[in-house]
Short mmCIF file of C-alpha atoms in Angstrom, two decimals:
data_model
loop_
_atom_site.label_atom_id
_atom_site.label_comp_id
_atom_site.label_asym_id
_atom_site.label_seq_id
_atom_site.Cartn_x
_atom_site.Cartn_y
_atom_site.Cartn_z
CA MET A 303 2.06 18.56 13.36
CA SER A 304 0.28 15.59 14.18
CA LEU A 305 0.24 12.83 11.32
CA ASP A 306 -2.39 10.42 13.12
CA GLY A 307 -5.26 9.80 10.42
CA GLY A 308 -2.98 11.67 8.23
CA SER A 309 -3.96 9.98 4.69
CA VAL A 310 -6.81 7.59 5.32
CA ASP A 311 -8.53 6.63 2.23
CA ARG A 312 -11.74 5.18 1.74
CA ARG A 313 -11.33 1.60 2.77
CA GLU A 314 -13.26 -1.48 1.54
CA VAL A 315 -15.30 -3.74 3.35
CA TYR A 316 -14.29 -7.41 3.43
CA ALA A 317 -17.16 -9.47 3.50
CA SER A 318 -18.28 -12.71 2.18
CA GLY A 319 -21.43 -13.68 0.31
CA GLY A 320 -24.00 -16.98 0.46
CA ALA A 321 -23.80 -17.09 4.28
CA ASN A 322 -26.99 -18.09 5.90
CA GLY A 323 -25.98 -17.01 9.48
CA VAL A 324 -25.36 -20.39 10.92
CA VAL A 325 -21.85 -20.64 12.17
CA SER A 326 -20.45 -23.86 12.16
CA VAL A 327 -18.66 -25.86 15.04
CA ALA A 328 -15.22 -25.71 13.10
CA ALA A 329 -15.76 -21.82 12.54
CA ALA A 330 -16.90 -21.41 16.21
CA ALA A 331 -13.60 -23.07 17.43
CA ALA A 332 -11.35 -21.12 15.21
CA SER A 333 -12.82 -17.65 16.41
CA ASN A 334 -10.14 -17.30 19.15
CA GLN A 335 -7.31 -18.60 16.89
CA ARG A 336 -4.50 -16.57 15.60
CA LEU A 337 -2.82 -16.58 11.85
CA ARG A 338 0.38 -18.41 11.56
CA LEU A 339 3.46 -16.39 12.00
CA ASN A 340 5.03 -18.34 8.52
CA PRO A 341 2.82 -19.64 5.72
CA SER A 342 2.36 -23.15 5.14
CA LYS A 343 4.50 -23.52 2.00
CA GLU A 344 3.34 -26.97 1.17
CA HIS A 345 -0.47 -25.97 1.48
CA LYS A 346 -2.38 -25.40 -1.80
CA PRO A 347 -4.88 -22.67 -1.02
CA GLU A 348 -8.42 -23.09 -2.46
CA SER A 349 -9.76 -21.10 -5.39
CA TYR A 350 -12.62 -18.47 -4.19
CA GLU A 351 -13.43 -17.34 -7.61
CA GLY A 352 -17.15 -17.53 -8.18
CA LEU A 353 -18.07 -16.74 -4.86
CA GLN A 354 -20.26 -13.72 -4.07
CA LEU A 355 -17.41 -11.64 -2.15
CA ASP A 356 -17.22 -8.09 -1.73
CA PHE A 357 -13.26 -8.00 -2.11
CA THR A 358 -10.90 -9.64 -4.54
CA PRO A 359 -10.82 -13.59 -4.17
CA SER A 360 -6.66 -13.44 -4.28
CA ILE A 361 -6.90 -12.15 -0.83
CA PHE A 362 -8.61 -15.01 0.74
CA SER A 363 -6.19 -17.52 -1.36
CA SER A 364 -3.25 -15.61 -0.04
CA LEU A 365 -4.53 -15.59 3.61
CA GLU A 366 -5.18 -19.31 3.66
CA ARG A 367 -1.64 -20.24 3.85
CA PHE A 368 -1.53 -18.50 7.29
CA LEU A 369 -4.55 -20.17 8.92
CA PRO A 370 -3.75 -22.28 11.91
CA PRO A 371 -3.12 -26.12 10.63
CA ASN A 372 -6.41 -27.38 12.05
CA LEU A 373 -8.32 -24.85 9.69
CA LEU A 374 -6.29 -25.99 6.51
CA THR A 375 -8.60 -28.85 6.07
CA VAL A 376 -12.10 -27.43 7.05
CA PRO A 377 -14.80 -26.72 4.43
CA ARG A 378 -13.86 -23.53 2.30
CA ASP A 379 -17.15 -21.76 3.48
CA ASP A 380 -15.67 -21.99 7.04
CA LYS A 381 -12.38 -20.64 6.04
CA VAL A 382 -14.11 -17.71 4.56
CA LYS A 383 -16.08 -17.14 7.78
CA PHE A 384 -12.73 -17.15 9.92
CA MET A 385 -10.69 -15.01 7.29
CA ARG A 386 -13.75 -12.62 6.98
CA GLU A 387 -13.83 -11.78 10.76
CA ILE A 388 -10.18 -11.01 10.74
CA LEU A 389 -10.20 -8.60 7.59
CA LEU A 390 -13.28 -7.14 9.29
CA LYS A 391 -11.06 -5.54 12.05
CA TYR A 392 -9.58 -3.41 9.80
CA LEU A 393 -12.87 -1.49 9.16
CA PRO A 394 -14.44 0.36 11.93
CA HIS A 395 -18.42 -0.51 12.01
CA GLY A 396 -19.30 3.02 11.39
CA GLU A 397 -17.81 3.29 8.21
CA ARG A 398 -19.62 0.21 6.68
CA ASN A 399 -22.42 1.91 5.47
CA ARG A 400 -20.14 4.45 3.63
CA VAL A 401 -18.25 1.72 2.14
CA GLN A 402 -21.53 -0.03 0.77
CA LYS A 403 -22.37 3.12 -0.76
CA GLN A 404 -18.88 3.65 -2.26
CA ARG A 405 -19.38 0.24 -3.85
CA GLU A 406 -22.70 0.92 -5.48
CA TYR A 407 -21.02 4.40 -6.63
CA ARG A 408 -18.47 2.46 -8.37
CA GLN A 409 -20.61 0.13 -10.09
CA LYS A 410 -22.91 3.00 -11.34
CA ILE A 411 -19.94 4.66 -12.77
CA ILE A 412 -18.64 1.39 -14.58
CA SER A 413 -21.82 0.63 -15.78
CA ASN A 414 -22.19 4.15 -17.49
CA TYR A 415 -18.77 5.31 -18.19
CA GLN A 416 -17.44 4.73 -21.82
CA PRO A 417 -13.75 4.45 -21.62
CA LEU A 418 -11.49 6.30 -24.19
CA HIS A 419 -8.52 4.14 -24.39
CA LYS A 420 -9.61 0.53 -23.74
CA GLU A 421 -6.47 -0.93 -24.53
CA ILE A 422 -4.98 0.39 -20.96
CA TYR A 423 -7.77 -1.35 -18.92
CA THR A 424 -5.85 -4.79 -19.65
CA MET A 425 -2.30 -5.13 -18.65
CA HIS A 426 0.05 -5.14 -21.59
CA PRO A 427 3.57 -5.00 -20.20
CA ALA A 428 5.49 -4.57 -23.48
CA SER A 429 3.67 -1.22 -24.17
CA THR A 430 3.41 -0.25 -20.44
CA PHE A 431 6.75 -0.43 -19.27
CA VAL A 432 10.29 0.50 -20.28
CA PRO A 433 12.45 -2.47 -21.46
CA SER A 434 14.96 -2.33 -18.49
CA PHE A 435 12.18 -2.49 -15.71
CA LEU A 436 10.64 -5.54 -17.67
CA LYS A 437 13.87 -7.48 -17.92
CA ALA A 438 14.67 -6.90 -14.42
CA ILE A 439 11.37 -8.14 -13.36
CA SER A 440 11.95 -11.17 -15.62
CA ASP A 441 15.24 -11.93 -14.01
CA ASN A 442 13.57 -11.49 -10.54
CA THR A 443 16.69 -11.19 -8.35
CA GLU A 444 17.67 -8.53 -6.09
CA GLU A 445 20.85 -8.01 -8.20
CA SER A 446 18.40 -7.33 -11.30
CA PHE A 447 16.16 -4.98 -9.27
CA ARG A 448 19.22 -3.21 -7.93
CA SER A 449 20.83 -3.00 -11.44
CA ILE A 450 18.02 -0.30 -12.46
CA MET A 451 17.33 1.21 -9.17
CA SER A 452 18.95 4.10 -7.05
CA GLU A 453 18.32 4.38 -3.37
CA PRO A 454 19.17 7.88 -2.70
CA SER A 455 18.07 7.55 1.02
CA GLN A 456 17.51 4.24 2.89
CA GLY A 457 14.24 2.59 1.78
CA VAL A 458 13.33 5.09 -0.71
CA PHE A 459 13.98 3.41 -4.34
CA THR A 460 13.73 5.08 -7.81
CA PHE A 461 13.70 3.90 -11.06
CA GLN A 462 12.63 4.29 -14.67
CA MET A 463 9.30 2.52 -15.14
CA LEU A 464 6.58 3.81 -17.46
CA GLN A 465 6.70 4.38 -21.23
CA SER A 466 5.79 8.02 -22.30
CA GLY A 467 3.11 6.58 -24.68
CA PHE A 468 1.23 4.79 -21.59
CA CYS A 469 1.33 7.83 -19.37
CA GLU A 470 0.03 10.11 -22.18
CA LEU A 471 -2.58 7.31 -22.45
CA LEU A 472 -3.42 7.37 -18.98
CA LEU A 473 -3.51 11.12 -18.73
CA SER A 474 -6.07 11.22 -21.62
CA GLU A 475 -8.37 8.68 -19.90
CA VAL A 476 -8.31 10.74 -16.64
CA ASP A 477 -9.02 13.70 -18.63
CA ASN A 478 -11.85 12.13 -20.41
CA PHE A 479 -13.19 10.60 -17.23
CA GLU A 480 -13.24 13.99 -15.65
CA LYS A 481 -15.09 15.67 -18.46
CA TRP A 482 -17.45 12.81 -18.33
CA VAL A 483 -18.11 13.43 -14.59
CA THR A 484 -18.63 17.04 -15.24
CA ASP A 485 -20.97 16.71 -18.27
CA VAL A 486 -23.28 14.07 -16.49
CA LYS A 487 -23.03 16.30 -13.23
CA PHE A 488 -21.69 12.93 -11.63
CA ARG A 489 -20.13 13.66 -8.00
CA ILE A 490 -16.61 12.34 -8.03
CA MET A 491 -15.06 10.70 -4.72
CA ARG A 492 -11.78 12.08 -4.26
CA PRO A 493 -8.69 9.47 -3.49
CA ASN A 494 -8.08 10.21 0.14
CA THR A 495 -9.09 12.83 2.93
CA MET A 496 -5.94 15.29 1.70
CA ASN A 497 -6.38 15.75 -1.82
CA LYS A 498 -9.06 17.81 -3.32
CA TYR A 499 -8.39 16.82 -6.89
CA GLY A 500 -7.48 13.51 -8.54
CA ALA A 501 -9.54 10.57 -9.12
CA VAL A 502 -9.60 6.76 -7.97
CA LEU A 503 -8.57 4.80 -10.90
CA ASP A 504 -10.43 1.63 -9.42
CA ASP A 505 -13.76 3.43 -9.57
CA PHE A 506 -13.75 3.60 -13.35
CA GLY A 507 -12.68 0.18 -14.25
CA LEU A 508 -8.83 -0.07 -13.93
CA GLU A 509 -8.85 -2.05 -10.71
CA THR A 510 -8.10 -5.57 -12.55
CA MET A 511 -5.06 -3.75 -14.32
CA LEU A 512 -3.86 -2.33 -11.14
CA ASP A 513 -4.14 -5.66 -9.37
CA LYS A 514 -1.96 -7.03 -12.16
CA LEU A 515 0.52 -4.31 -11.74
CA MET A 516 0.95 -4.96 -8.00
CA GLU A 517 0.85 -8.94 -8.14
CA SER A 518 3.38 -9.38 -10.91
CA PHE A 519 5.52 -6.23 -10.93
CA ILE A 520 5.43 -4.51 -7.64
CA ARG A 521 5.14 -7.65 -5.09
CA PRO A 522 8.31 -9.26 -6.74
CA ILE A 523 10.51 -6.24 -5.74
CA SER A 524 8.78 -5.47 -2.17
CA LYS A 525 9.42 -8.98 -1.27
CA VAL A 526 13.25 -8.48 -1.70
CA PHE A 527 13.36 -4.80 -0.32
CA PHE A 528 10.21 -4.76 2.22
CA PRO A 529 9.79 -8.12 3.62
CA GLU A 530 9.44 -6.92 7.07
CA VAL A 531 6.20 -5.00 6.41
CA GLY A 532 4.49 -7.83 4.51
CA GLY A 533 6.02 -6.91 0.98
CA ALA A 534 5.90 -10.64 0.03
CA THR A 535 1.99 -10.86 0.95
CA LEU A 536 0.75 -7.67 -0.66
CA ASP A 537 -2.83 -8.57 -1.40
CA SER A 538 -4.97 -5.47 -2.20
CA HIS A 539 -4.49 -2.01 -3.18
CA HIS A 540 -5.93 1.63 -3.57
CA GLY A 541 -4.87 2.94 -6.99
CA PHE A 542 -5.56 6.68 -7.91
CA VAL A 543 -4.23 10.06 -9.35
CA VAL A 544 -3.36 13.49 -7.80
CA GLU A 545 -3.31 16.64 -9.72
CA TYR A 546 -1.00 19.60 -8.58
CA GLY A 547 -0.58 23.25 -10.11
CA LYS A 548 -2.92 25.94 -11.00
CA ASP A 549 -6.85 25.53 -9.83
CA ARG A 550 -5.48 22.07 -8.13
CA ASP A 551 -3.99 21.18 -5.19
CA VAL A 552 -0.75 23.26 -4.51
CA ASP A 553 1.00 21.00 -2.17
CA LEU A 554 0.47 17.97 0.33
CA GLY A 555 1.02 18.33 4.16
CA PHE A 556 3.38 15.88 6.19
CA HIS A 557 1.71 12.32 6.60
CA VAL A 558 1.93 8.52 6.36
CA ASP A 559 -0.08 6.20 3.89
CA ASP A 560 -2.62 3.82 4.45
CA SER A 561 -0.28 1.10 2.84
CA GLU A 562 2.34 -1.08 3.52
CA VAL A 563 4.30 -0.25 0.26
CA THR A 564 3.53 2.95 -1.82
CA LEU A 565 4.30 3.17 -5.57
CA ASN A 566 4.36 6.92 -6.82
CA VAL A 567 4.86 7.42 -10.69
CA CYS A 568 4.87 10.88 -12.09
CA LEU A 569 2.94 10.84 -15.38
CA GLY A 570 3.67 14.41 -16.32
CA LYS A 571 3.09 17.15 -17.46
CA GLN A 572 5.21 20.57 -17.69
CA PHE A 573 5.96 21.88 -14.09
CA SER A 574 8.22 22.90 -11.66
CA GLY A 575 8.62 22.34 -8.00
CA GLY A 576 6.43 19.61 -6.02
CA GLU A 577 9.28 17.89 -4.63
CA LEU A 578 8.70 15.16 -2.16
CA TYR A 579 10.35 15.21 1.25
CA PHE A 580 11.05 12.14 3.19
CA ARG A 581 11.44 12.37 6.99
CA GLY A 582 12.24 8.89 8.21
CA THR A 583 9.68 5.33 8.81
CA ARG A 584 7.97 5.28 12.15
CA CYS A 585 5.44 3.00 13.66
CA ASP A 586 2.45 4.26 15.30
CA LYS A 587 3.96 5.07 18.58
CA HIS A 588 6.68 7.14 17.13
CA VAL A 589 4.95 8.73 14.16
CA ASN A 590 5.38 12.15 15.62
CA THR A 591 8.77 11.85 16.65
CA GLY A 592 11.70 13.99 15.18
CA SER A 593 13.81 12.85 12.20
CA GLN A 594 17.36 12.27 12.43
CA PRO A 595 19.84 13.99 9.85
CA GLU A 596 20.33 10.64 7.81
CA GLU A 597 16.71 10.36 7.47
CA ILE A 598 15.94 14.07 5.62
CA PHE A 599 15.85 13.19 2.11
CA ASP A 600 14.09 15.47 -0.97
CA TYR A 601 13.30 14.16 -4.41
CA SER A 602 12.32 15.65 -7.48
CA HIS A 603 9.73 13.99 -9.72
CA VAL A 604 10.73 12.96 -13.24
CA PRO A 605 7.83 11.89 -15.94
CA GLY A 606 8.04 8.10 -16.01
CA GLN A 607 10.21 7.61 -13.21
CA ALA A 608 8.85 5.53 -10.06
CA VAL A 609 9.40 6.21 -6.46
CA LEU A 610 8.91 2.84 -4.06
CA HIS A 611 8.89 3.28 -0.38
CA ARG A 612 7.15 1.87 2.64
CA GLY A 613 3.67 3.63 3.45
CA ARG A 614 4.79 4.46 7.04
CA HIS A 615 7.72 6.37 5.68
CA ARG A 616 6.63 9.97 6.51
CA HIS A 617 6.68 12.40 3.66
CA GLY A 618 5.11 15.19 1.97
CA ALA A 619 4.93 17.16 -1.30
CA ARG A 620 6.29 20.70 -1.65
CA ALA A 621 4.32 23.40 -3.70
CA THR A 622 3.83 22.93 -7.38
CA THR A 623 4.88 26.46 -8.28
CA SER A 624 3.94 26.61 -12.22
CA GLY A 625 2.45 24.13 -14.66
CA HIS A 626 0.28 21.21 -13.86
CA ARG A 627 1.71 17.92 -12.25
CA ILE A 628 -0.15 14.68 -12.26
CA ASN A 629 1.18 11.40 -10.40
CA LEU A 630 -0.17 7.62 -10.18
CA LEU A 631 -0.14 6.24 -6.87
CA LEU A 632 -0.72 2.63 -5.82
CA TRP A 633 -1.06 1.85 -2.05
CA CYS A 634 -0.29 -1.64 -1.79
CA ARG A 635 -1.64 -3.41 1.58
CA SER A 636 -0.88 -6.68 3.17
CA SER A 637 -3.95 -8.29 5.13
CA VAL A 638 -1.35 -10.80 6.73
CA PHE A 639 1.14 -7.98 8.05
CA ARG A 640 -1.52 -5.88 9.52
CA GLU A 641 -3.14 -9.12 11.39
CA MET A 642 0.47 -10.00 12.75
CA LYS A 643 1.28 -6.42 13.46
CA LYS A 644 -1.43 -6.37 16.42
CA TYR A 645 0.69 -9.11 18.41
CA GLN A 646 4.03 -7.26 17.85
CA LYS A 647 5.68 -4.56 20.25
CA ASP A 648 8.96 -4.24 18.60
CA PHE A 649 9.28 -3.11 15.26
CA SER A 650 13.12 -2.11 15.41
CA ASN A 651 13.45 -3.77 11.83
CA TRP A 652 11.56 -1.05 10.01
CA CYS A 653 10.56 1.76 12.41
CA GLY A 654 13.86 4.18 12.85
CA GLU A 655 12.90 5.68 16.20
CA CYS A 656 12.22 1.90 17.51
CA LEU A 657 15.79 0.93 16.11
CA ARG A 658 17.45 4.13 17.91
CA GLU A 659 15.77 3.33 21.36
CA LYS A 660 16.86 -0.40 20.89
CA LYS A 661 20.25 0.66 20.24
CA GLU A 662 20.33 3.12 23.20
CA ARG A 663 19.36 0.43 25.31
CA GLN A 664 21.95 -1.90 24.11
CA ARG A 665 24.45 0.84 24.77
CA THR A 666 23.35 1.59 28.11
CA SER A 667 23.36 -2.16 29.10
CA ILE A 668 26.68 -2.59 27.98
CA ALA A 669 27.90 0.38 29.77
CA ALA A 670 26.23 -0.88 33.18
CA THR A 671 27.95 -4.36 32.44
CA LYS A 672 31.38 -2.76 31.93
CA LEU A 673 30.93 -0.60 35.03
CA GLU A 674 29.84 -3.76 37.01
CA LEU A 675 32.83 -5.62 35.97
CA LEU A 676 35.17 -2.53 36.59
CA ARG A 677 33.87 -2.48 40.16
CA GLU A 678 34.23 -6.12 40.71
CA GLY A 679 37.77 -6.02 39.51
CA GLU A 680 38.53 -3.06 41.77
CA SER A 681 37.06 -4.80 44.85
CA LYS A 682 39.39 -7.86 44.20
CA ALA A 683 42.49 -5.72 44.17
#
């Protein structure tokens, strides 16, 4: 079964405002330059707050450290233009009108929808996370993270994360939003092309809270466990809930996510079935290759417990056979990693099939060298 285009969501356009259409000499000279492979740690990025940007200002501050040295000192507007050109590459031209409509749709919701539980729209760690998770984040070391985590299969991490009270509030808020959508006969946009039920949390005001969740809690963990796929430079997200059970989605086909790192947390309710099945991490070239025995892993959801994995880790969800299951998903993305990936050919540090092929080439090369040495020895005898 092909995975190409498997779970692609409604991507956002990355555009800057305030431009007058005039391209400066500095911007023109920069047009054929690439980002640096490693960030300039000494450079202090400018603030992009207050600009008319269609994407969170933090993405520009994050990307600025990777600019070519000669662009670090150019005017801020020129930096924005250069970074904008890079970010726009991730959005096919034909989708931009649709994305504009999606932004207008989101603004219309936020202007009219009245939240039920306003307290969850701002991050309050003490009432959101379990104490063990907060302590691990506060200590901020690999040892502290591993102390609360299990890694039942390579690259799949599970841990207790959300308090039951927060899960209940979020479930109640989603129910309230869906009731409002029905009452006002508003057409809801679903999280992605594969889920027919669920809602995009960013659409009704939770974007800022989820940004905080990614930046302060998921990025530190990803920096340690997923550095090879941009874990240290996560700078945007797509946050949503999915619903499974009677009169909802039943299962989810085999796919990869449009993310570098995916957080998946079960919010509840009572249910059976719905296991996640993982089948190894793959790059675009190898997304449809077979799985090795050690890559096969099934996971059963537990309310409040999180699963963290690479977005390219192939997976699906088995049928929820009874009850009603709702999960929070946060697709975390790195614009830096996506730009750098275009210039790479070897992904053996995270793609299982690339690694297998690399080891096979090494084995073949060693065998050929041994044979050549053996022949030389026999010819001298």
